[in-house]
Coordinates of C-alpha atoms in Angstrom, one line a residue:
M204 CA -11.6 -180.5 -61.7
S205 CA -13.0 -181.6 -58.4
V206 CA -15.8 -179.9 -56.5
N207 CA -13.5 -179.2 -53.5
L208 CA -11.0 -177.5 -55.7
I209 CA -13.6 -175.3 -57.4
F210 CA -14.9 -174.4 -53.9
K211 CA -11.4 -173.5 -52.7
L212 CA -10.7 -171.3 -55.7
A213 CA -14.0 -169.6 -55.4
W214 CA -13.5 -168.9 -51.7
R215 CA -10.0 -167.6 -52.4
N216 CA -11.3 -165.3 -55.1
I217 CA -14.1 -163.9 -52.9
W218 CA -11.6 -162.7 -50.3
R219 CA -8.9 -161.6 -52.7
N220 CA -10.5 -158.1 -52.5
K221 CA -11.9 -157.9 -49.0
R222 CA -13.3 -154.3 -49.5
R223 CA -15.3 -155.3 -52.6
T224 CA -16.6 -158.4 -50.9
S225 CA -17.6 -156.5 -47.8
I226 CA -19.5 -153.9 -49.9
T227 CA -21.3 -156.6 -51.8
L228 CA -22.3 -158.5 -48.7
S229 CA -23.5 -155.3 -47.0
S230 CA -25.6 -154.4 -50.0
I231 CA -27.2 -157.8 -50.1
A232 CA -27.9 -157.7 -46.3
V233 CA -29.4 -154.1 -46.5
G234 CA -31.5 -155.1 -49.5
L235 CA -32.8 -158.3 -47.8
A236 CA -33.5 -156.3 -44.6
A237 CA -35.5 -153.7 -46.5
L238 CA -37.5 -156.4 -48.3
I239 CA -38.4 -158.1 -45.0
F240 CA -39.4 -154.8 -43.5
Q241 CA -41.5 -153.9 -46.5
Q242 CA -43.3 -157.3 -46.4
S243 CA -43.9 -157.0 -42.7
L244 CA -45.2 -153.4 -43.1
I245 CA -47.6 -154.5 -45.9
K246 CA -48.8 -157.5 -43.8
S247 CA -49.3 -155.2 -40.8
L248 CA -51.3 -152.7 -42.8
Q249 CA -53.4 -155.5 -44.3
D250 CA -54.1 -156.9 -40.8
Q251 CA -55.1 -153.5 -39.5
L252 CA -57.5 -152.9 -42.5
V253 CA -59.1 -156.4 -42.0
E254 CA -59.4 -155.7 -38.2
K255 CA -61.0 -152.3 -38.8
T256 CA -63.5 -153.8 -41.3
T257 CA -64.5 -156.8 -39.2
R258 CA -64.5 -155.0 -35.9
T259 CA -66.7 -152.1 -37.2
Y260 CA -69.6 -154.2 -38.5
T261 CA -69.2 -157.5 -40.3
G262 CA -67.3 -159.7 -37.9
H263 CA -65.2 -162.5 -39.4
L264 CA -68.2 -164.5 -40.4
Q265 CA -71.8 -163.8 -41.1
I266 CA -74.8 -166.2 -41.0
Q267 CA -77.5 -165.1 -43.3
S268 CA -80.8 -166.4 -44.7
V269 CA -80.3 -168.5 -47.8
L270 CA -83.1 -166.4 -49.4
S271 CA -81.1 -163.1 -49.1
T272 CA -80.0 -161.8 -52.4
D273 CA -77.7 -159.1 -51.1
P274 CA -75.0 -160.2 -48.6
K275 CA -74.2 -156.6 -47.7
V276 CA -77.7 -155.5 -46.8
Q277 CA -79.8 -158.6 -46.2
D278 CA -83.2 -158.5 -47.8
A279 CA -84.4 -161.7 -46.1
R280 CA -84.4 -162.7 -42.4
I281 CA -83.6 -165.8 -40.5
E282 CA -87.0 -167.0 -39.1
K283 CA -85.7 -169.4 -36.4
P284 CA -82.4 -168.0 -35.1
G285 CA -82.5 -170.2 -31.9
T286 CA -80.9 -173.1 -33.7
I287 CA -78.1 -170.9 -34.8
Y288 CA -77.5 -169.6 -31.3
E289 CA -77.3 -173.2 -30.0
A290 CA -74.8 -174.1 -32.7
L291 CA -72.7 -171.1 -31.9
T292 CA -72.5 -171.9 -28.2
R293 CA -71.2 -175.4 -29.1
T294 CA -68.5 -174.0 -31.5
K295 CA -65.0 -173.7 -30.2
G296 CA -62.7 -170.8 -31.1
L297 CA -65.3 -168.0 -31.1
A298 CA -64.5 -164.7 -29.4
A299 CA -68.1 -163.3 -29.8
W300 CA -71.2 -163.4 -31.8
S301 CA -74.2 -161.0 -32.1
P302 CA -77.5 -161.0 -34.0
K303 CA -78.7 -157.9 -36.0
V304 CA -81.8 -156.7 -37.7
V305 CA -81.0 -154.5 -40.7
F306 CA -83.5 -152.4 -42.7
T307 CA -83.9 -149.0 -44.3
G308 CA -86.2 -146.4 -42.9
L309 CA -87.0 -142.7 -42.7
V310 CA -85.6 -140.8 -39.8
S311 CA -87.0 -137.4 -38.9
S312 CA -86.2 -134.6 -36.6
S313 CA -88.3 -131.5 -36.0
L314 CA -86.3 -129.9 -38.9
T315 CA -86.1 -132.4 -41.7
S316 CA -86.2 -136.1 -42.7
K317 CA -83.7 -138.4 -44.3
G318 CA -83.4 -142.0 -45.4
A319 CA -81.1 -144.1 -43.3
L320 CA -79.9 -147.7 -42.7
V321 CA -81.3 -148.8 -39.4
I322 CA -79.4 -151.5 -37.5
G323 CA -81.0 -153.2 -34.5
I324 CA -78.4 -154.7 -32.1
D325 CA -78.2 -156.5 -28.8
A326 CA -76.2 -153.9 -26.8
D327 CA -74.2 -156.4 -24.7
S328 CA -73.2 -158.9 -27.4
E329 CA -72.5 -156.2 -30.0
Q330 CA -69.9 -154.4 -27.9
R331 CA -68.0 -157.7 -27.6
L332 CA -68.2 -158.2 -31.3
T333 CA -67.5 -154.7 -32.7
V334 CA -65.8 -151.5 -31.6
I335 CA -68.7 -149.2 -32.4
K336 CA -68.9 -148.2 -28.8
S337 CA -65.3 -146.9 -28.9
Y338 CA -66.3 -144.6 -31.8
L339 CA -68.7 -142.6 -29.6
V340 CA -67.6 -138.9 -29.4
E341 CA -70.5 -137.7 -27.4
G342 CA -73.1 -139.1 -25.1
Q343 CA -73.3 -142.8 -24.2
Y344 CA -73.8 -146.3 -25.6
L345 CA -77.2 -148.0 -25.6
S346 CA -78.5 -148.8 -22.2
K347 CA -79.4 -152.3 -21.2
G348 CA -83.2 -152.8 -20.9
V349 CA -84.0 -149.4 -22.5
D350 CA -85.4 -149.8 -26.0
H351 CA -86.2 -146.2 -27.0
E352 CA -82.6 -145.0 -27.4
T353 CA -80.6 -144.6 -30.5
I354 CA -77.0 -143.8 -31.4
V355 CA -76.5 -141.8 -34.6
G356 CA -73.5 -140.9 -36.9
V357 CA -72.2 -137.4 -36.4
R358 CA -72.9 -136.3 -40.0
L359 CA -76.4 -137.6 -40.0
A360 CA -77.1 -135.8 -36.6
K361 CA -75.7 -132.6 -38.1
E362 CA -78.0 -132.9 -41.2
L363 CA -81.0 -133.5 -39.0
D364 CA -79.9 -130.9 -36.5
L365 CA -80.0 -133.4 -33.6
R366 CA -78.2 -133.2 -30.3
I367 CA -77.8 -135.5 -27.4
G368 CA -81.1 -135.9 -25.5
E369 CA -83.3 -134.8 -28.4
K370 CA -85.9 -137.1 -30.0
M371 CA -86.2 -138.4 -33.5
V372 CA -88.9 -140.4 -35.3
V373 CA -88.0 -143.6 -37.1
M374 CA -90.6 -144.7 -39.7
I375 CA -90.5 -148.0 -41.7
Q376 CA -92.7 -150.4 -43.5
A377 CA -93.3 -153.5 -41.3
S378 CA -93.3 -157.1 -42.4
D379 CA -97.1 -157.1 -42.6
G380 CA -97.1 -154.1 -44.9
S381 CA -98.2 -151.5 -42.4
L382 CA -96.3 -148.4 -41.6
S383 CA -94.6 -148.4 -38.3
A384 CA -93.2 -145.3 -36.5
E385 CA -91.7 -144.8 -33.1
L386 CA -90.0 -142.1 -31.2
F387 CA -86.3 -142.5 -30.0
R388 CA -84.1 -140.4 -27.9
V389 CA -80.5 -139.7 -29.2
C390 CA -78.2 -141.0 -26.4
G391 CA -74.9 -141.1 -28.3
L392 CA -73.1 -139.8 -31.4
F393 CA -70.4 -141.9 -33.2
K394 CA -67.7 -140.9 -35.6
T395 CA -65.9 -143.5 -37.7
N396 CA -64.5 -141.1 -40.3
S397 CA -66.4 -143.2 -42.9
P398 CA -68.9 -141.0 -44.8
V399 CA -71.2 -144.0 -45.2
Y400 CA -71.3 -144.9 -41.5
D401 CA -71.4 -141.3 -40.2
R402 CA -74.1 -140.0 -42.6
E403 CA -76.4 -143.0 -43.2
I404 CA -76.5 -145.3 -40.2
I405 CA -78.3 -145.4 -36.8
Y406 CA -78.4 -148.1 -34.2
L407 CA -81.4 -149.1 -32.2
P408 CA -82.0 -151.8 -29.6
L409 CA -82.7 -155.2 -31.2
A410 CA -86.0 -155.6 -29.4
A411 CA -87.2 -152.2 -30.7
A412 CA -86.2 -153.0 -34.2
Q413 CA -88.0 -156.4 -34.2
R414 CA -91.1 -154.8 -32.7
M415 CA -91.2 -152.1 -35.4
L416 CA -90.8 -154.7 -38.1
V417 CA -93.5 -157.0 -36.5
C418 CA -91.1 -159.9 -37.1
G419 CA -91.0 -161.7 -33.8
N420 CA -87.5 -162.9 -33.0
E421 CA -86.3 -163.0 -36.6
V422 CA -82.9 -161.5 -37.4
S423 CA -81.2 -160.4 -40.6
V424 CA -77.8 -161.7 -39.7
V425 CA -75.7 -163.2 -37.0
S426 CA -72.2 -161.9 -37.0
V427 CA -69.3 -164.0 -35.6
R428 CA -65.8 -163.1 -34.5
A429 CA -63.1 -165.8 -34.2
Q430 CA -60.5 -165.7 -31.5
N431 CA -57.8 -166.3 -34.2
S432 CA -58.3 -164.8 -37.6
D433 CA -56.3 -167.7 -39.1
E434 CA -59.1 -170.0 -38.1
I435 CA -61.8 -168.3 -40.0
D436 CA -62.0 -170.9 -42.8
H437 CA -61.9 -173.8 -40.3
I438 CA -64.8 -172.3 -38.3
Q439 CA -66.8 -171.6 -41.4
K440 CA -66.6 -175.3 -42.3
Q441 CA -67.5 -176.3 -38.8
L442 CA -70.5 -174.0 -38.7
Q443 CA -71.6 -175.2 -42.2
T444 CA -71.6 -178.8 -40.8
E445 CA -73.4 -177.8 -37.6
L446 CA -76.1 -175.9 -39.6
K447 CA -76.5 -178.4 -42.4
G448 CA -80.2 -178.5 -43.4
E449 CA -80.9 -175.1 -42.0
P450 CA -81.9 -172.4 -44.6
V451 CA -78.8 -170.3 -44.0
N452 CA -75.5 -169.4 -45.6
V453 CA -72.3 -169.1 -43.6
L454 CA -70.1 -166.4 -45.3
T455 CA -66.7 -165.1 -44.5
W456 CA -66.3 -161.3 -44.2
K457 CA -64.8 -161.3 -47.7
E458 CA -67.7 -163.2 -49.2
S459 CA -70.3 -160.9 -47.5
A460 CA -68.5 -157.8 -48.8
H461 CA -69.0 -158.8 -52.5

């Protein structure tokens, strides 16, 4: 029996019962449409979660000291970040990058004290990198050129009984082993709906954080955001090549989260 004959018989059999065939084809079409919609929805949710994670703190890529043992909270700093800044300005496909100093400290109000994660940021470059400014629910963002301001999570502010305009003391152990303490005015309160962020994190100006640590221009991490998230791996390889020989690691947001 020829192939053409088999095809003709099959085609004739399909349309022998048009109602049955129409129902079958409709079922296949509806099922396929539902599958495509489900996959699109899952992809959209995944993209939103990645965007929220990378735009809140990490960025798409992080450049850290090779001596750091914890990629989440860096325990070693980059001593000469100038070379990194130069490499980043030469790298194509970047939307933004921003240096940070990260350390733990004791924050105190007139009522009580609590341990917190202190993040020193450059106000201008950080607002291009992350959306922390958009999470402000009261007050204002860090002012350019003012280095005794702080923005605090709403839960931490509540526990310390702090309000906009009030002052808090930040105390840390500096790089030289001495205790360093400075007074900061609360200029803004942020709410991310994450218990970790809202209860345990404060932001200071980068210059103030470096001064307290007595660490010169050292930074804990340089976070990078790509223009296109599909180019993250390509940009990582490009930066690894640019920074070959430097004592740093270039990690994707997934690697830095582990």
